mmCIF file of C-alpha atoms in Angstrom:
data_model
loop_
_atom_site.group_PDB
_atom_site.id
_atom_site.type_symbol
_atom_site.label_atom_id
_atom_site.label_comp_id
_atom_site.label_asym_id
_atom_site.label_seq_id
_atom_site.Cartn_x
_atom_site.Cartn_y
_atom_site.Cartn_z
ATOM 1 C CA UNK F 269 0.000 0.000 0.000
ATOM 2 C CA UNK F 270 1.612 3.384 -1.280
ATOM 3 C CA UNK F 271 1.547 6.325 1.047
ATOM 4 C CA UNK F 272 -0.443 9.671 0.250
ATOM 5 C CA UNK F 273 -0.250 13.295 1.520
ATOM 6 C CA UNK F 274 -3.423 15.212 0.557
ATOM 7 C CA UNK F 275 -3.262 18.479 0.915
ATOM 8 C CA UNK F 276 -6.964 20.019 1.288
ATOM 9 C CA UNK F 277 -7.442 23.624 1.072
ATOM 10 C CA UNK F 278 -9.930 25.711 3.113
ATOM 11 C CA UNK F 279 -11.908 26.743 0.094
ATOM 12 C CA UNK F 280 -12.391 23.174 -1.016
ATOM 13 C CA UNK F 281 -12.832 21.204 2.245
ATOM 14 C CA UNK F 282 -16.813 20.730 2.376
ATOM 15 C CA UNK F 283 -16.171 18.808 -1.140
ATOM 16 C CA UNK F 284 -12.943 16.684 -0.618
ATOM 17 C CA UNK F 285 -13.977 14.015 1.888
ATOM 18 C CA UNK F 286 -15.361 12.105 -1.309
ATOM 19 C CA UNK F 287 -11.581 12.528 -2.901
ATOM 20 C CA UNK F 288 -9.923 11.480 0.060
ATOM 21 C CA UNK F 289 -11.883 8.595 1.246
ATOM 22 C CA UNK F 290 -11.327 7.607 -2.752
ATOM 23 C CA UNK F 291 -7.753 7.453 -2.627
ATOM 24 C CA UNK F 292 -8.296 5.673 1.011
ATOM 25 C CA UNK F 293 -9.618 3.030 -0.228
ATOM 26 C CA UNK F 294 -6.221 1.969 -1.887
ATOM 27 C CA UNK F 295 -3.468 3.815 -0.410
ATOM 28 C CA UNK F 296 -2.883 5.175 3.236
ATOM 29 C CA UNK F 297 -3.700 8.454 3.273
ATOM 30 C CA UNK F 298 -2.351 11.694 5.519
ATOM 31 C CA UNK F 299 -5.184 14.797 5.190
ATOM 32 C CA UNK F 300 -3.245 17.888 5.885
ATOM 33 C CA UNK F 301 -5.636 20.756 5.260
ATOM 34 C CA UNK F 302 -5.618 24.677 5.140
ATOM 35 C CA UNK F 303 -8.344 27.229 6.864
ATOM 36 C CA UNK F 304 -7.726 30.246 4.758
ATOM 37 C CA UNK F 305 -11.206 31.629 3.535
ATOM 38 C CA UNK F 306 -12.352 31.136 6.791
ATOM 39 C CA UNK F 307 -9.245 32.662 8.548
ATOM 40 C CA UNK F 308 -9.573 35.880 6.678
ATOM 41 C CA UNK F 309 -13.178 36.203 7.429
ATOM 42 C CA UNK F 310 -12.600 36.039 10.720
ATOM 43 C CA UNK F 311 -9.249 38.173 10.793
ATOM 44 C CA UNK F 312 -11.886 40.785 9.312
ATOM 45 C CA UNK F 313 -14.917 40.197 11.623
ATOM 46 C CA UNK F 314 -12.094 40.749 14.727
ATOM 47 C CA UNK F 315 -10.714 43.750 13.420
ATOM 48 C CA UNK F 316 -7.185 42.454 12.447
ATOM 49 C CA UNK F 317 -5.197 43.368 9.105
ATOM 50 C CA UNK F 318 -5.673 40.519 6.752
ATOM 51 C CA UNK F 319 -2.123 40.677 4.668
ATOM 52 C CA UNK F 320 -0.268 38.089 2.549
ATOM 53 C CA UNK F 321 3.690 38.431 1.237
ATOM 54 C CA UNK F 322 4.236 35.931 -1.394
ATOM 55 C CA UNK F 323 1.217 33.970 -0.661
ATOM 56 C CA UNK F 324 2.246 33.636 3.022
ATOM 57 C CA UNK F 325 -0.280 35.174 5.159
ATOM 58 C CA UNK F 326 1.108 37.662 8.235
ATOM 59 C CA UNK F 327 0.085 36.255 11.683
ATOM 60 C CA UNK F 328 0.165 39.149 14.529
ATOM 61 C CA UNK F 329 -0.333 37.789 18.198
ATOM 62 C CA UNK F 330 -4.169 39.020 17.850
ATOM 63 C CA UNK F 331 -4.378 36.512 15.197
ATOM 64 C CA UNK F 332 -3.282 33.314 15.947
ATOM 65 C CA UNK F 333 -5.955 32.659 18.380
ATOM 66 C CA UNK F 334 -7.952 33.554 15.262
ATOM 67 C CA UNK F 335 -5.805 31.375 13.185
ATOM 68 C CA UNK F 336 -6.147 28.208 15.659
ATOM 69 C CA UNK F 337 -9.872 29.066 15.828
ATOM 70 C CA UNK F 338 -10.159 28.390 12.243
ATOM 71 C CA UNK F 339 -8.136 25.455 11.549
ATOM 72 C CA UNK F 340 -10.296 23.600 14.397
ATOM 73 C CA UNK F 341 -13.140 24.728 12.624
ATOM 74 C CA UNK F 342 -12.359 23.125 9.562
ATOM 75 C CA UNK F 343 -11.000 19.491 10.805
ATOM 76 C CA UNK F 344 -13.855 19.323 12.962
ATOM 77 C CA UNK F 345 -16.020 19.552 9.661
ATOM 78 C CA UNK F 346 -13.342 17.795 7.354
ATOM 79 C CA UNK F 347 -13.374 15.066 10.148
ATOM 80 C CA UNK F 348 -17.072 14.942 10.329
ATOM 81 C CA UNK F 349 -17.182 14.733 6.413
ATOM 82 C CA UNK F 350 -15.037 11.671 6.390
ATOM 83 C CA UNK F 351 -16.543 9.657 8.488
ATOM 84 C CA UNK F 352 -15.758 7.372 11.089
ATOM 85 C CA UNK F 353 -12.170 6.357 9.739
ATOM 86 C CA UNK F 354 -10.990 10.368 10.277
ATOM 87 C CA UNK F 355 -8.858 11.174 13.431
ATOM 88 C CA UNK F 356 -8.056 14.719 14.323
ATOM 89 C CA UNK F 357 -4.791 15.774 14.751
ATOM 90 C CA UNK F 358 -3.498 19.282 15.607
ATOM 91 C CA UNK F 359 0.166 19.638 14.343
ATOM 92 C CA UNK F 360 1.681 21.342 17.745
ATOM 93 C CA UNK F 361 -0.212 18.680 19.737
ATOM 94 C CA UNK F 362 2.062 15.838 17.847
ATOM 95 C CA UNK F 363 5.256 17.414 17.744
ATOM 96 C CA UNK F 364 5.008 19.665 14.403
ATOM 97 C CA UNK F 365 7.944 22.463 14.949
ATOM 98 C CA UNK F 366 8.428 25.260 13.207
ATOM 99 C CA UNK F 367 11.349 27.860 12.924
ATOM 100 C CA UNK F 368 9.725 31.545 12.656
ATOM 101 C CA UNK F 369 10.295 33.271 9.206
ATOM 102 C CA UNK F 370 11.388 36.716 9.486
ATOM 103 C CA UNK F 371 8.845 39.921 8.846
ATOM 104 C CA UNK F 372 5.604 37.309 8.849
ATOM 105 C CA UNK F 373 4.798 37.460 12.663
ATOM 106 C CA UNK F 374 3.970 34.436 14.166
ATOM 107 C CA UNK F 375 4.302 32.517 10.831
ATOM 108 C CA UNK F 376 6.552 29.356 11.008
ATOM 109 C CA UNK F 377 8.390 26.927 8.612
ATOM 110 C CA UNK F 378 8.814 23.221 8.822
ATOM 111 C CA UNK F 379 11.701 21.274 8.280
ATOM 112 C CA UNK F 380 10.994 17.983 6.405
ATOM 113 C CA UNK F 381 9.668 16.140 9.503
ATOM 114 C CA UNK F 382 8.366 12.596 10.254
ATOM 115 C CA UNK F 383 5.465 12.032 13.000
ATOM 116 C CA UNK F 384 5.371 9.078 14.690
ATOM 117 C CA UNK F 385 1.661 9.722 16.235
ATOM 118 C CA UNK F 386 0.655 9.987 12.131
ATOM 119 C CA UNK F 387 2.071 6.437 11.168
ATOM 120 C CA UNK F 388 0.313 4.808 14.776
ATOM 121 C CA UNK F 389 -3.004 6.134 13.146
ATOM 122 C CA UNK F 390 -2.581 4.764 9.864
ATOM 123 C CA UNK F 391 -1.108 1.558 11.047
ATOM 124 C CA UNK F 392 -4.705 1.429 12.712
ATOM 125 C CA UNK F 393 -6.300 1.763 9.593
ATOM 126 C CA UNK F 394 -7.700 5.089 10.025
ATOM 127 C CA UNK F 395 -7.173 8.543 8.331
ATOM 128 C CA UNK F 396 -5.180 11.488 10.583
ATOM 129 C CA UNK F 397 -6.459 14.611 9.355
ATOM 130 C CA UNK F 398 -3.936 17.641 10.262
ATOM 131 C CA UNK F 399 -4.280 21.068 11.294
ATOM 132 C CA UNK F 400 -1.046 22.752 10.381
ATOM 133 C CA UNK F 401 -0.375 24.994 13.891
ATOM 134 C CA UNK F 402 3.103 24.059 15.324
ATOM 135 C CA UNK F 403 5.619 24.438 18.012
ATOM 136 C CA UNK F 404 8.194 27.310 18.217
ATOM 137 C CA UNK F 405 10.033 28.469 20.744
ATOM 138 C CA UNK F 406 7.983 30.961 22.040
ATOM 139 C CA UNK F 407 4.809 29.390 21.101
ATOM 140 C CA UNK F 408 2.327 28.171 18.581
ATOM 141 C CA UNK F 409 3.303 29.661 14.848
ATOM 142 C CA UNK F 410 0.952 29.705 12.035
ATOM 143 C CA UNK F 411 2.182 26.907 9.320
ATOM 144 C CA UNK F 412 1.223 27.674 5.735
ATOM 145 C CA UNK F 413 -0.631 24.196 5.028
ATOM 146 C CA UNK F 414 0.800 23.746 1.269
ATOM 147 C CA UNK F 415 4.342 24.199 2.850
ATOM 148 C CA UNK F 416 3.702 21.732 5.562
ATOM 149 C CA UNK F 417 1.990 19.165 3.347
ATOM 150 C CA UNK F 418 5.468 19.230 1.220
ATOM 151 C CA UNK F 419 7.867 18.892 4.301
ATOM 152 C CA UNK F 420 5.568 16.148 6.046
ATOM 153 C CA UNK F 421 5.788 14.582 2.812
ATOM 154 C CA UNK F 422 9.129 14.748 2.775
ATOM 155 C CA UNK F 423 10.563 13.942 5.980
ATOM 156 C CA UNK F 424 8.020 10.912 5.973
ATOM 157 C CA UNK F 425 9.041 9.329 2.515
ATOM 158 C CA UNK F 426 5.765 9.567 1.003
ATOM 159 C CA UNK F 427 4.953 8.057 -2.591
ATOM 160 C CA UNK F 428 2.792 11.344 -3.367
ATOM 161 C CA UNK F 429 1.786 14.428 -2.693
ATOM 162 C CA UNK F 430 -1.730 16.117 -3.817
ATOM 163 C CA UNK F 431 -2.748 19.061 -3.428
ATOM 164 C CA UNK F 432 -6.855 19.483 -4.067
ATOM 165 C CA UNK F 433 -7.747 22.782 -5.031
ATOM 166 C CA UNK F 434 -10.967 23.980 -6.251
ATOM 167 C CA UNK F 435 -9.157 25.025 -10.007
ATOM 168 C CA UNK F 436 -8.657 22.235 -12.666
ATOM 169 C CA UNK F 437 -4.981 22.705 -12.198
ATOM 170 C CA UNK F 438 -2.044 24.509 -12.884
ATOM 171 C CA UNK F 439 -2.447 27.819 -15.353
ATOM 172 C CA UNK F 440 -0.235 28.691 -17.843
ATOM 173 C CA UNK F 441 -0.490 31.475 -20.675
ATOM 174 C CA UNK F 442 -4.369 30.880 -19.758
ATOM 175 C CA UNK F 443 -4.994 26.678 -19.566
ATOM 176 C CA UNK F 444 -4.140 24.099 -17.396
ATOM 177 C CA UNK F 445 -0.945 21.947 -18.128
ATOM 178 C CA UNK F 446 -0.973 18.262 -17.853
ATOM 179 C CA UNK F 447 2.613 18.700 -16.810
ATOM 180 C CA UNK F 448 5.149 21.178 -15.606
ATOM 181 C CA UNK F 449 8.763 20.441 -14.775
ATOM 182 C CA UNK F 450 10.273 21.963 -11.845
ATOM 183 C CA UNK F 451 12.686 23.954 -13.476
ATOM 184 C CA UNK F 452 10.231 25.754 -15.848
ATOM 185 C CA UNK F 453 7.598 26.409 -12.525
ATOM 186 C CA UNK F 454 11.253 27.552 -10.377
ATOM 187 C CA UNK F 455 11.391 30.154 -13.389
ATOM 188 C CA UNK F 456 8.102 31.013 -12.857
ATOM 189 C CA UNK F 457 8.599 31.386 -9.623
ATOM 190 C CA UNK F 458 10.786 33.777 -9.735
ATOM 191 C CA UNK F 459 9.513 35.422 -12.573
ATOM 192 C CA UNK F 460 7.160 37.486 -10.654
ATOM 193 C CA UNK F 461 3.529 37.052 -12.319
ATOM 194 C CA UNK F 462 2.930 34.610 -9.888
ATOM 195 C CA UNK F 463 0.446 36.090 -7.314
ATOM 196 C CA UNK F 464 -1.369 34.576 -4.190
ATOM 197 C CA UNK F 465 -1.371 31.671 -2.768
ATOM 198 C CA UNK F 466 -0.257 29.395 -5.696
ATOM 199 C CA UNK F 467 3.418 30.515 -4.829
ATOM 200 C CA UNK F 468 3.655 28.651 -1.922
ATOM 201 C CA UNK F 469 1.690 25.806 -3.605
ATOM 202 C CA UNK F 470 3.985 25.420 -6.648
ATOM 203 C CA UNK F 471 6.996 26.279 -4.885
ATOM 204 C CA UNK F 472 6.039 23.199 -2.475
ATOM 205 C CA UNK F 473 5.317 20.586 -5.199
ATOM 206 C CA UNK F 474 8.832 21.680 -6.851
ATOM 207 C CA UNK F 475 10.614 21.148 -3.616
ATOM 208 C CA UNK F 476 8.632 17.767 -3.248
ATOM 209 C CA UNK F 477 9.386 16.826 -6.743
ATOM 210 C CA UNK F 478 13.231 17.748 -5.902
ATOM 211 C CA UNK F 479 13.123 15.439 -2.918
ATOM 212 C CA UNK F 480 11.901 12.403 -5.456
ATOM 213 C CA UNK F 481 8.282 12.372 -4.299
ATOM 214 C CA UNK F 482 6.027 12.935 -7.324
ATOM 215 C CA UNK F 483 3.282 16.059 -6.993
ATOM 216 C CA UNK F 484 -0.459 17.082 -8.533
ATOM 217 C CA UNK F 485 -1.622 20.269 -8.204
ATOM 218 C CA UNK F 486 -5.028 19.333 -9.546
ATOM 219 C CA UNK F 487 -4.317 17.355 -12.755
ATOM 220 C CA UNK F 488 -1.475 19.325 -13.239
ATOM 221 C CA UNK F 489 2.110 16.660 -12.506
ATOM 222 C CA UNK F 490 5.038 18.383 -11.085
ATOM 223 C CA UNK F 491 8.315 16.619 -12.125
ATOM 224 C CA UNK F 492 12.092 16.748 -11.437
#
């Protein structure tokens, strides 16, 4: 049985439990999902800036409560979705640790990373469903979930890494690309037309791809 990271993102998590309990059904399967439509609507609601820099949204200390708020929010109903095979997992809770990035606030980055509490669940037959919040040394950091999908993958030698996203797939010059190679989508990258939050998602499928783990973003492969 192969081993699957699915990245889920906020805007799409009411429809992916169908997706993920697909790919269950086969392979073991690690949910790590994102909260961001609902983060910002609550960011607004409470009064605090809602600002990204390169896709990567900045987390004051009014927000992560916010931010922690949200992503409970959305395994709760990601869990619920799934069914009785989903176990909820909050990423500081299970030793997720993240170093803070400089001018993002409370906004952390993980190092490829295995997690021993993830492999008990699946050995169990069940499907651990993430919230990406970890550990830094002076508390809880807000994890962009594309980047932590990609390091998880990493540091646990997954066979894939999907992203679902509620777009066919990856644009380019105006349609989605069967393909892109990780050279071409590092160019770009830093070519600077890139906006939003598919920096952080290509950029994490490219350094997925690097590490030898083959990524979707949609229908759209990412390749060494």
């Amino acid at each position: 049985m192969t081993f699957v990271v699915v990245k889920v993102g906020g805007a799409v998590s009411g429809e992916a439990a169908g997706a993920v309990l697909e790919l269950a059904a086969t392979d073991d399967v690690l949910v790590v999902h994102g909260a961001g439509p609902q983060i910002s609507a609550e960011m607004e609601r409470a009064g605090v800036p809602v600002e990204f820099v390169n896709g990567l949204r900045v987390t004051p200390p009014a927000g992560i409560p916010i931010v922690r708020a949200s992503f409970l929010a959305v395994n709760e109903a990601l869990c619920a979705a799934i069914g009785e095979r989903a176990v909820r997992l909050v990423g500081d809770e299970i030793g997720l640790v993240a170093k803070p990035l400089p001018g993002l606030g409370l906004v952390g980055e993980v190092e490829p990373t295995d997690l021993p509490r993830v492999r008990t669940v699946l050995a169990d037959g069940k499907i651990p469903v993430l919230a990406p919040i970890a550990s830094g040394e002076t508390g809880s950091l807000n994890v962009n979930a594309d980047v932590a999908a990609a390091a998880i993958a990493i540091g646990m030698d997954a066979d894939r890494l999907v992203f679902l996203t509620d777009v066919e797939g990856f644009l380019i010059d105006g349609r989605v690309v069967d393909s892109v190679a990780a050279d071409h989508a590092e160019e770009l990258l830093a070519g600077g037309t890139l906006e939003g939050g598919i920096i952080p998602k290509l950029s994490s499928a490219v350094e997925a791809a690097r590490n030898g783990i083959p990524a979707s973003i949609g229908r759209t492969a990412v390749t060494a």
